[in-house]
PDB file of C-alpha atoms in Angstrom:
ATOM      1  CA  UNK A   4       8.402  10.147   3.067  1.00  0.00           C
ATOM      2  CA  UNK A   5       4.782   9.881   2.167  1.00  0.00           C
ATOM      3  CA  UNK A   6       3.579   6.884   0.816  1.00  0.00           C
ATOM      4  CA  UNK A   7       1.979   5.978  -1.938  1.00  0.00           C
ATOM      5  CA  UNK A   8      -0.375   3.773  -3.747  1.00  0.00           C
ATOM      6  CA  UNK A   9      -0.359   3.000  -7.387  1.00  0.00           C
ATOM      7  CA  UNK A  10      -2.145   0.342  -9.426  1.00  0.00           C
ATOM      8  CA  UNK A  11       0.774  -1.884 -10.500  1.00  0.00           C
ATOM      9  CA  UNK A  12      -0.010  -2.277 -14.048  1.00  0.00           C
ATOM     10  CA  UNK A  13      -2.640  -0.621 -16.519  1.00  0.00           C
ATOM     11  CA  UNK A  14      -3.220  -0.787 -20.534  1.00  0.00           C
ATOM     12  CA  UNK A  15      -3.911   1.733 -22.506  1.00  0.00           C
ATOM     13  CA  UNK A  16      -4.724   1.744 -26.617  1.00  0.00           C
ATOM     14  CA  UNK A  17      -2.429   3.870 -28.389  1.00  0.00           C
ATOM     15  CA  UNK A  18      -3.901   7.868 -29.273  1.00  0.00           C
ATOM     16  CA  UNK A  19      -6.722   7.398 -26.396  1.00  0.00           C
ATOM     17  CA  UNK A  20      -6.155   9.175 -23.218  1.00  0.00           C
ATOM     18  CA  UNK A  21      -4.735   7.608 -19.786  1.00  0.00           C
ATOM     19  CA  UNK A  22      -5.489   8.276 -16.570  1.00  0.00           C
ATOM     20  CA  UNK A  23      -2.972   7.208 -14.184  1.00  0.00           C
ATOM     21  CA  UNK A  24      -3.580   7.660 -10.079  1.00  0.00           C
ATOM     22  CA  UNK A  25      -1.541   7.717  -7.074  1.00  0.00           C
ATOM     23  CA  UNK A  26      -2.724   7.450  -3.568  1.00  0.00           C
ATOM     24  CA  UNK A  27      -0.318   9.684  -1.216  1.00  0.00           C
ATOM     25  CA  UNK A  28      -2.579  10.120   1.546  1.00  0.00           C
ATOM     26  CA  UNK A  29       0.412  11.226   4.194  1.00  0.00           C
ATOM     27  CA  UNK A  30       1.670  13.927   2.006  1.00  0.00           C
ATOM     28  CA  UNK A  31       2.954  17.045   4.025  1.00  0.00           C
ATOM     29  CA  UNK A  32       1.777  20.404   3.514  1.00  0.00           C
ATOM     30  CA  UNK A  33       5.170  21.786   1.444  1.00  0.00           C
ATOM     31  CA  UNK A  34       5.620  17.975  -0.477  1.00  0.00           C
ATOM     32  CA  UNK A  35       5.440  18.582  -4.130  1.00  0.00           C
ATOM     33  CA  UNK A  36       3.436  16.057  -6.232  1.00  0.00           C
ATOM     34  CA  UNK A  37       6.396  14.765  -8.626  1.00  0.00           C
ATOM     35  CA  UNK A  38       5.693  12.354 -11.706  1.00  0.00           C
ATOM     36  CA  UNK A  39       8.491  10.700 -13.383  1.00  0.00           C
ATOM     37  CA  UNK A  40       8.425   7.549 -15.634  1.00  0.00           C
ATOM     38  CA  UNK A  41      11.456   4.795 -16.263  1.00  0.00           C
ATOM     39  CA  UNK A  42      11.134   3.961 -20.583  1.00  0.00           C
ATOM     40  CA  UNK A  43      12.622   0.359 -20.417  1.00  0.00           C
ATOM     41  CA  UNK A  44      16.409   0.218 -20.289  1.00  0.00           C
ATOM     42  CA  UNK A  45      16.508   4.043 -19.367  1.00  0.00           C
ATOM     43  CA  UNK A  46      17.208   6.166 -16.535  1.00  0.00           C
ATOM     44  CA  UNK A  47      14.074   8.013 -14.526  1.00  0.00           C
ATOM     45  CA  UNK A  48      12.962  10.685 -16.776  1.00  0.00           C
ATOM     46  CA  UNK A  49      11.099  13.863 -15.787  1.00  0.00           C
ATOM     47  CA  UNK A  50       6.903  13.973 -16.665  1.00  0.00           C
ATOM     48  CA  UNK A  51       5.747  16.855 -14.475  1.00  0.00           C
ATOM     49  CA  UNK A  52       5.185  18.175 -11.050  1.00  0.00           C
ATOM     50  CA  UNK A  53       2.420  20.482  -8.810  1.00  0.00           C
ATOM     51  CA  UNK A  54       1.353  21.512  -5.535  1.00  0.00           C
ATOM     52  CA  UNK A  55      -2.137  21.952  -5.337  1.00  0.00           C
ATOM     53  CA  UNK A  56      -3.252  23.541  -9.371  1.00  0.00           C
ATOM     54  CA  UNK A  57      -3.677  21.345 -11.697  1.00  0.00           C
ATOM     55  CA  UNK A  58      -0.688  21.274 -14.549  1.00  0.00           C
ATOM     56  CA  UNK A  59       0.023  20.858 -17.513  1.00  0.00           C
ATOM     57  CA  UNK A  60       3.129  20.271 -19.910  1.00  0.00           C
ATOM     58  CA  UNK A  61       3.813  19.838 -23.277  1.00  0.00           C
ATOM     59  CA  UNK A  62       4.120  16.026 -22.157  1.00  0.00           C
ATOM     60  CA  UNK A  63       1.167  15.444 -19.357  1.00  0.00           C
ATOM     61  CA  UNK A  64      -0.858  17.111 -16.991  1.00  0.00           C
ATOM     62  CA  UNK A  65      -1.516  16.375 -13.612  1.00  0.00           C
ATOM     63  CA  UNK A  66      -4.981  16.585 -11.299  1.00  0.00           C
ATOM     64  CA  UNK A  67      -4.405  17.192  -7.788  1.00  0.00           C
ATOM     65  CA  UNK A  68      -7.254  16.740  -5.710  1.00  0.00           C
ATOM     66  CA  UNK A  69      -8.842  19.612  -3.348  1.00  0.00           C
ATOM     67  CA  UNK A  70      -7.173  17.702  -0.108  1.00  0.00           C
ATOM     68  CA  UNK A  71      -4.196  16.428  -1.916  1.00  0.00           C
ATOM     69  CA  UNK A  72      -4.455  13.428  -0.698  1.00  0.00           C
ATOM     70  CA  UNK A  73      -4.309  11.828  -4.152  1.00  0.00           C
ATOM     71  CA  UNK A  74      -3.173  13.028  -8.042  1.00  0.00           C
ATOM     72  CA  UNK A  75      -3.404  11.586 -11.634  1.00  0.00           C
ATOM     73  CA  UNK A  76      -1.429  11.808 -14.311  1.00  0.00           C
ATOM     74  CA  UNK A  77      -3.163  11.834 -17.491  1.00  0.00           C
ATOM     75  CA  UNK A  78      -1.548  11.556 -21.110  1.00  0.00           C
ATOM     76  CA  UNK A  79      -3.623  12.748 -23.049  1.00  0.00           C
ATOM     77  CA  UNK A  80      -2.888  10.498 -26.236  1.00  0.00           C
ATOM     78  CA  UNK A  81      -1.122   7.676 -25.496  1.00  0.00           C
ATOM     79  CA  UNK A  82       1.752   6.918 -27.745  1.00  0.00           C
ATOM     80  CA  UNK A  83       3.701   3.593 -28.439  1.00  0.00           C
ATOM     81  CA  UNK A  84       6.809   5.580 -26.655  1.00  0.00           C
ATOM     82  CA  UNK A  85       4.709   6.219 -23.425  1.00  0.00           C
ATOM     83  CA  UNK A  86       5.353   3.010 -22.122  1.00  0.00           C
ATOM     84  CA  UNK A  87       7.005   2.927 -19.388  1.00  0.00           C
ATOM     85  CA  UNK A  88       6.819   2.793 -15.090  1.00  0.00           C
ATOM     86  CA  UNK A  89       5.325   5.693 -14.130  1.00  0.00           C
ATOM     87  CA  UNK A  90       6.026   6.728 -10.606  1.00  0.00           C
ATOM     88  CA  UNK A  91       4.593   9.740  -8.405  1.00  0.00           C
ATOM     89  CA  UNK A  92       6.915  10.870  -6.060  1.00  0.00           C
ATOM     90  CA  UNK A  93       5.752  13.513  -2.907  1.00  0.00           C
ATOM     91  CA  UNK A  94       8.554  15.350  -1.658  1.00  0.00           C
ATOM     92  CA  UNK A  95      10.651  18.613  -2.004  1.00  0.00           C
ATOM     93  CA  UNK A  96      13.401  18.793  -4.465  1.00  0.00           C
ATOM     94  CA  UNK A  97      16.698  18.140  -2.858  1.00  0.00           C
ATOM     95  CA  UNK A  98      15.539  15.720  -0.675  1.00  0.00           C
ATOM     96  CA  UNK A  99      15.661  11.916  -1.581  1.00  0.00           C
ATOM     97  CA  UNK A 100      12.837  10.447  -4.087  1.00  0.00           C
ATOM     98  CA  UNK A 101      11.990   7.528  -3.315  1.00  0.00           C
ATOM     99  CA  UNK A 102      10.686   5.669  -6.271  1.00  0.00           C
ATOM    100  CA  UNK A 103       8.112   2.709  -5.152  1.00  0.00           C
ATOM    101  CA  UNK A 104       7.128  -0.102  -7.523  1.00  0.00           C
ATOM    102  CA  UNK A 105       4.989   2.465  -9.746  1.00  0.00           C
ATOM    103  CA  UNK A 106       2.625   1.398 -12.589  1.00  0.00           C
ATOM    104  CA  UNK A 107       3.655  -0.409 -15.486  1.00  0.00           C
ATOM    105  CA  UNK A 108       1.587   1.314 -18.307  1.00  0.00           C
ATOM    106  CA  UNK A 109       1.217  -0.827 -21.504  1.00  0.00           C
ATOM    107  CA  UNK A 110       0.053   0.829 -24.945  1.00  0.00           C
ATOM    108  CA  UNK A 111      -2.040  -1.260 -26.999  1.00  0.00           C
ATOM    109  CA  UNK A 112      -1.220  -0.365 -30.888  1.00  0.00           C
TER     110      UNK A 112
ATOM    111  CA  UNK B  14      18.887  20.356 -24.374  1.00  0.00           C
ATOM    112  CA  UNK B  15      21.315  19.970 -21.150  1.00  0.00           C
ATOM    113  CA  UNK B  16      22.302  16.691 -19.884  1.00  0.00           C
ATOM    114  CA  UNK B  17      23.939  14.523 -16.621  1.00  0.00           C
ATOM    115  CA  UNK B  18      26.725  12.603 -18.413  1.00  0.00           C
ATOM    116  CA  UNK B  19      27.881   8.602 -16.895  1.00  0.00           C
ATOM    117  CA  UNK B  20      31.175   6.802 -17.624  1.00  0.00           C
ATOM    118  CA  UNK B  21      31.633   4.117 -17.974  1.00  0.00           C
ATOM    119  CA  UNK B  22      28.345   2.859 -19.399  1.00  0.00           C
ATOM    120  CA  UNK B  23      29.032  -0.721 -18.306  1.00  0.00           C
ATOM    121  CA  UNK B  24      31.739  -2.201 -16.136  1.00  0.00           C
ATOM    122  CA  UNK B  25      32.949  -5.658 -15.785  1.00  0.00           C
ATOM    123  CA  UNK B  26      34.927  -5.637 -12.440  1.00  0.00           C
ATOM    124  CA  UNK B  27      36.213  -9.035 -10.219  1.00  0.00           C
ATOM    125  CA  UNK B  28      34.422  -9.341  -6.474  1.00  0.00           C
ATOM    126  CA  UNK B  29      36.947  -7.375  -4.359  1.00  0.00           C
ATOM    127  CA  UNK B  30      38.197  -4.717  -6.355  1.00  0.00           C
ATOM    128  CA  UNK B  31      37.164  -0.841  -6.639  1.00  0.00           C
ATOM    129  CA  UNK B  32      35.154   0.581  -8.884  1.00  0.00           C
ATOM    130  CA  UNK B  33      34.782   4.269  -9.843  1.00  0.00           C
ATOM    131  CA  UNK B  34      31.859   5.425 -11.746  1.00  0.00           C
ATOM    132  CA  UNK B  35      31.848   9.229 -13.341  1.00  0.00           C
ATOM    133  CA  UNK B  36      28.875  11.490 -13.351  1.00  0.00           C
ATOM    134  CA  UNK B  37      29.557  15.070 -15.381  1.00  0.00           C
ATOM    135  CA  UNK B  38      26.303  17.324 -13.313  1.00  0.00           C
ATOM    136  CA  UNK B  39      24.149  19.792 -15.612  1.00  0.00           C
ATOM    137  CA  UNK B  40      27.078  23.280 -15.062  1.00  0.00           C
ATOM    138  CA  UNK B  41      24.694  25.264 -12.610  1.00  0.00           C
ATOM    139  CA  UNK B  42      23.641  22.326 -10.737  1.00  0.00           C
ATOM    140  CA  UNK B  43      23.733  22.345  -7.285  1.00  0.00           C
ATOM    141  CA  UNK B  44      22.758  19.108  -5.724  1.00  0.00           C
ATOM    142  CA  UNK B  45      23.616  15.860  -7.058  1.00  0.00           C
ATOM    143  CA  UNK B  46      22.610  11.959  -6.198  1.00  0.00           C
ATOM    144  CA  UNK B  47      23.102   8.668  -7.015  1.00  0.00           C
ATOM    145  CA  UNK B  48      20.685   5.969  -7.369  1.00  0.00           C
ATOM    146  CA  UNK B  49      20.947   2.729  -8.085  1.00  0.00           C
ATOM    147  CA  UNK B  50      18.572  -0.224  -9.049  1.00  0.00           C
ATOM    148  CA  UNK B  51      19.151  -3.876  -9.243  1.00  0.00           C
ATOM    149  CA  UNK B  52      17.553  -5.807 -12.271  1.00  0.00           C
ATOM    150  CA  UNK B  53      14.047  -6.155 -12.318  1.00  0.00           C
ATOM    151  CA  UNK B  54      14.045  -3.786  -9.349  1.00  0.00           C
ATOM    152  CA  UNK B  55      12.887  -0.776  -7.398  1.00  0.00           C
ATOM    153  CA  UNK B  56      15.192   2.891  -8.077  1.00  0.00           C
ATOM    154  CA  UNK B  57      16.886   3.314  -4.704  1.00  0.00           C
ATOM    155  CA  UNK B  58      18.556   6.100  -3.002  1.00  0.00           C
ATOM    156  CA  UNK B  59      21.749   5.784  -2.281  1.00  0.00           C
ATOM    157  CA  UNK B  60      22.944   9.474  -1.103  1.00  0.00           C
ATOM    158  CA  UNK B  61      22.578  13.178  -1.905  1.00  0.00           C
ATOM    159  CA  UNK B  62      25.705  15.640  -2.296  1.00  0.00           C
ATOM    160  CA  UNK B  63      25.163  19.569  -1.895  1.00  0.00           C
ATOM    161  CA  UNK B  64      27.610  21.519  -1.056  1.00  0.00           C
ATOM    162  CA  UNK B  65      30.580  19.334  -1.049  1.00  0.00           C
ATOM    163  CA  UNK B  66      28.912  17.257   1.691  1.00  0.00           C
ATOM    164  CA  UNK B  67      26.880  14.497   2.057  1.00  0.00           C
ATOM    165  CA  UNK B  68      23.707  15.573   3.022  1.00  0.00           C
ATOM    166  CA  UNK B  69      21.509  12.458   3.000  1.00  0.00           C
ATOM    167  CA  UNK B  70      22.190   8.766   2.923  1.00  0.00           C
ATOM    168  CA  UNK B  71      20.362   5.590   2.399  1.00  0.00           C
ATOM    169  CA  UNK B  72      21.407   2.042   5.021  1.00  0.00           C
ATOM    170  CA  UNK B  73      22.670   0.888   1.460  1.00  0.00           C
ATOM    171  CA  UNK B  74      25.413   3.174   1.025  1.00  0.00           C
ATOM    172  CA  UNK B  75      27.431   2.103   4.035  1.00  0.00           C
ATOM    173  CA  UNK B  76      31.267   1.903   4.917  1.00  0.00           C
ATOM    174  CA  UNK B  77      32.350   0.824   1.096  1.00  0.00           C
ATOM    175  CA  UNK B  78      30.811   3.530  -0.502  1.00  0.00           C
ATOM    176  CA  UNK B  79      32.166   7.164  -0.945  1.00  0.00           C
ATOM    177  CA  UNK B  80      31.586   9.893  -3.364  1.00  0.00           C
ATOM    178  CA  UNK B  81      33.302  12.978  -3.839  1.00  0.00           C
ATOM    179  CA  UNK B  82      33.976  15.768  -6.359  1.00  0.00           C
ATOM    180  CA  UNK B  83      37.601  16.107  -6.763  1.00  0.00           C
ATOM    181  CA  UNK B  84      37.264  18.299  -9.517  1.00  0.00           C
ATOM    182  CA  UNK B  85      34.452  20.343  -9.143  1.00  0.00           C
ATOM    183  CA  UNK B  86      33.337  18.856 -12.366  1.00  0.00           C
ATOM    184  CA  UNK B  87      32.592  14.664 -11.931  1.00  0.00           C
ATOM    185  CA  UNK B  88      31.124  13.513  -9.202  1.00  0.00           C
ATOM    186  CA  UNK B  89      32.031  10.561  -8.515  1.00  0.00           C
ATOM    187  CA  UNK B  90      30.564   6.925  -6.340  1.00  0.00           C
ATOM    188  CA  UNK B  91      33.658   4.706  -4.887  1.00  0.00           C
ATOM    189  CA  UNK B  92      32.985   1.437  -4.116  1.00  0.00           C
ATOM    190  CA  UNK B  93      35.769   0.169  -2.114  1.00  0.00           C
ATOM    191  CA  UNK B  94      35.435  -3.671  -2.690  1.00  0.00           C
ATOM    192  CA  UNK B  95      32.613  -4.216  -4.927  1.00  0.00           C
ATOM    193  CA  UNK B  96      30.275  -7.215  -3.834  1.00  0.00           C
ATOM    194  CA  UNK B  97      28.369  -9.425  -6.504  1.00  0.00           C
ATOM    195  CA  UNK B  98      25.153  -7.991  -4.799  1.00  0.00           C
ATOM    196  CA  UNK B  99      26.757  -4.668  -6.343  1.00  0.00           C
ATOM    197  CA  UNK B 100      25.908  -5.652  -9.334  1.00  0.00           C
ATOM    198  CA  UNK B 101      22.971  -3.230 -10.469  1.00  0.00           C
ATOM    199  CA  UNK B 102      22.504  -0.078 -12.920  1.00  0.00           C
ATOM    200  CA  UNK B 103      23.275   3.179 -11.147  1.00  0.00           C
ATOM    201  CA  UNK B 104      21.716   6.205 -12.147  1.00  0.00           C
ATOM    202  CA  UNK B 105      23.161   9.553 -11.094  1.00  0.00           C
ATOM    203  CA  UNK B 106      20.877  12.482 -11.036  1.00  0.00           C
ATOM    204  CA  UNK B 107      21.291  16.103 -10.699  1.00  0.00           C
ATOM    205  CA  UNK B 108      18.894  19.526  -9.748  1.00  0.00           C
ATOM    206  CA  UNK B 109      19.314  23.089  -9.470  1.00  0.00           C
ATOM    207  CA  UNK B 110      17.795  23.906  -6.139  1.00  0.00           C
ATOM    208  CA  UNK B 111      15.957  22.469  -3.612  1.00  0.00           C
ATOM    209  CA  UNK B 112      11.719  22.860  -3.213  1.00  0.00           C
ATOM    210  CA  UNK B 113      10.250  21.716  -6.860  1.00  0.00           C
ATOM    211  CA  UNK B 114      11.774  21.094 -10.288  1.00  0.00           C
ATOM    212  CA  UNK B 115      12.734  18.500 -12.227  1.00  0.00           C
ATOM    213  CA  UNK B 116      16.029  16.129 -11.270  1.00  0.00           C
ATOM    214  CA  UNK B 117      17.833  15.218 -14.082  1.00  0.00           C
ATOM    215  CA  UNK B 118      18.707  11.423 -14.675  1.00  0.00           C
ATOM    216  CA  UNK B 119      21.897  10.170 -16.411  1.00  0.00           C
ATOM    217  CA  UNK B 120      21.853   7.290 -18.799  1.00  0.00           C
ATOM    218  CA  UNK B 121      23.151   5.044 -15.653  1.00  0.00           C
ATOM    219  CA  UNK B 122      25.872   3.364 -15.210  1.00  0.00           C
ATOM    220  CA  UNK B 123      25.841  -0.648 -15.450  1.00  0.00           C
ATOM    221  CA  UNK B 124      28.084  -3.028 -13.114  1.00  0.00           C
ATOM    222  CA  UNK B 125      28.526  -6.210 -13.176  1.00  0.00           C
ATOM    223  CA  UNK B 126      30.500  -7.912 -10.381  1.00  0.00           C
ATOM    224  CA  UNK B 127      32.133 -11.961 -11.314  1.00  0.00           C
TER     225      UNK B 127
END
């Protein structure tokens, strides 16, 4: 599994966009960049996923740099409901995710 | 909007005894996991089913866990004789297909072992 580097916590004010990175410089070549988040009290929930293109969703998009050797998830407008542990995940579907301490993202209202 | 379905949502169980716990998969779903994280935690792997195998496992789930799908509905985690270190929230999760997409998270599961 490629590891990965997150910030452990970040703060955000609420309707201003956030821009949350991940280090994963051991990625393999066919590892998908997968972002998920954990809402307190909930199971892992889905955000959004790439290769190499940047994406986007009707909940985040997602930067992947030229050498993918690092991503960021960006919410565009943060919400009161977008806090959470947001984890980014490099692997192939079907194999294990392993979920590392992530980054605690705190909205400011 | 489909959904992985857990039962029971919390168990109370004595140290010793066996505990089921009931994961219904999204229908077309084709490989299924459970997770499980201890409070205040890290999410950790615990195994991956495809195929009506076991296709990867984590130095957690050792001789007192099993899973199975009896059914070909629930898939289910056994823990033979449940530890107080069992105690934890366990998430199942389901996918379609293997490569990239999104793996669907159940509600969890919570356990408490006296």
């Amino acid at each position: 599994d490629a590891k990965t580097t997150q910030p452990n916590s970040m703060e955000s004010n609420e309707e201003e966009p956030v821009h949350l990175p991940c280090n994963h410089s051991t990625i393999s070549g066919t590892d998908y960049i997968h972002w998920y988040r954990q809402l307190p009290s909930q199971g892992p929930e889905y955000v959004i996923h790439g290769l190499t293109s940047n994406v986007n969703n009707r909940m985040a998009s997602l930067a992947i740099a030229e050498d993918r050797k690092s991503s960021t998830l960006i919410l565009h407008r943060a919400t009161l409901r977008d806090a959470a542990v947001y984890y980014c995940i490099p692997t192939l579907t079907g194999n294990q995710f392993y979920f590392g301490t992530g980054t605690s993202l705190t909205v400011i209202p | 909007e489909p959904e992985v379905t857990q039962t029971p949502s919390h168990q109370v169980t004595q140290m010793g005894q066996e505990v089921i716990l009931r994961c219904v998969p999204i229908s077309n779903h084709l490989y299924f996991y459970w997770y499980r994280q201890i409070l205040g935690q890290k999410v950790e792997f615990l195994v991956s089913f495809y195929n009506n195998e076991i296709s990867e496992k984590s130095e957690i789930f050792d001789d007192q866990f099993s899973v199975e799908r009896p059914d070909g509905s629930n898939f289910t985690l056994k823990i033979r004789s449940t530890k107080l270190e069992d105690s934890a929230m366990y998430f199942c999760a389901t996918t379609r297909g293997y490569g990239a997409g999104e793996l669907f998270f159940g509600e969890g599961s919570r356990l408490t072992v006296l």
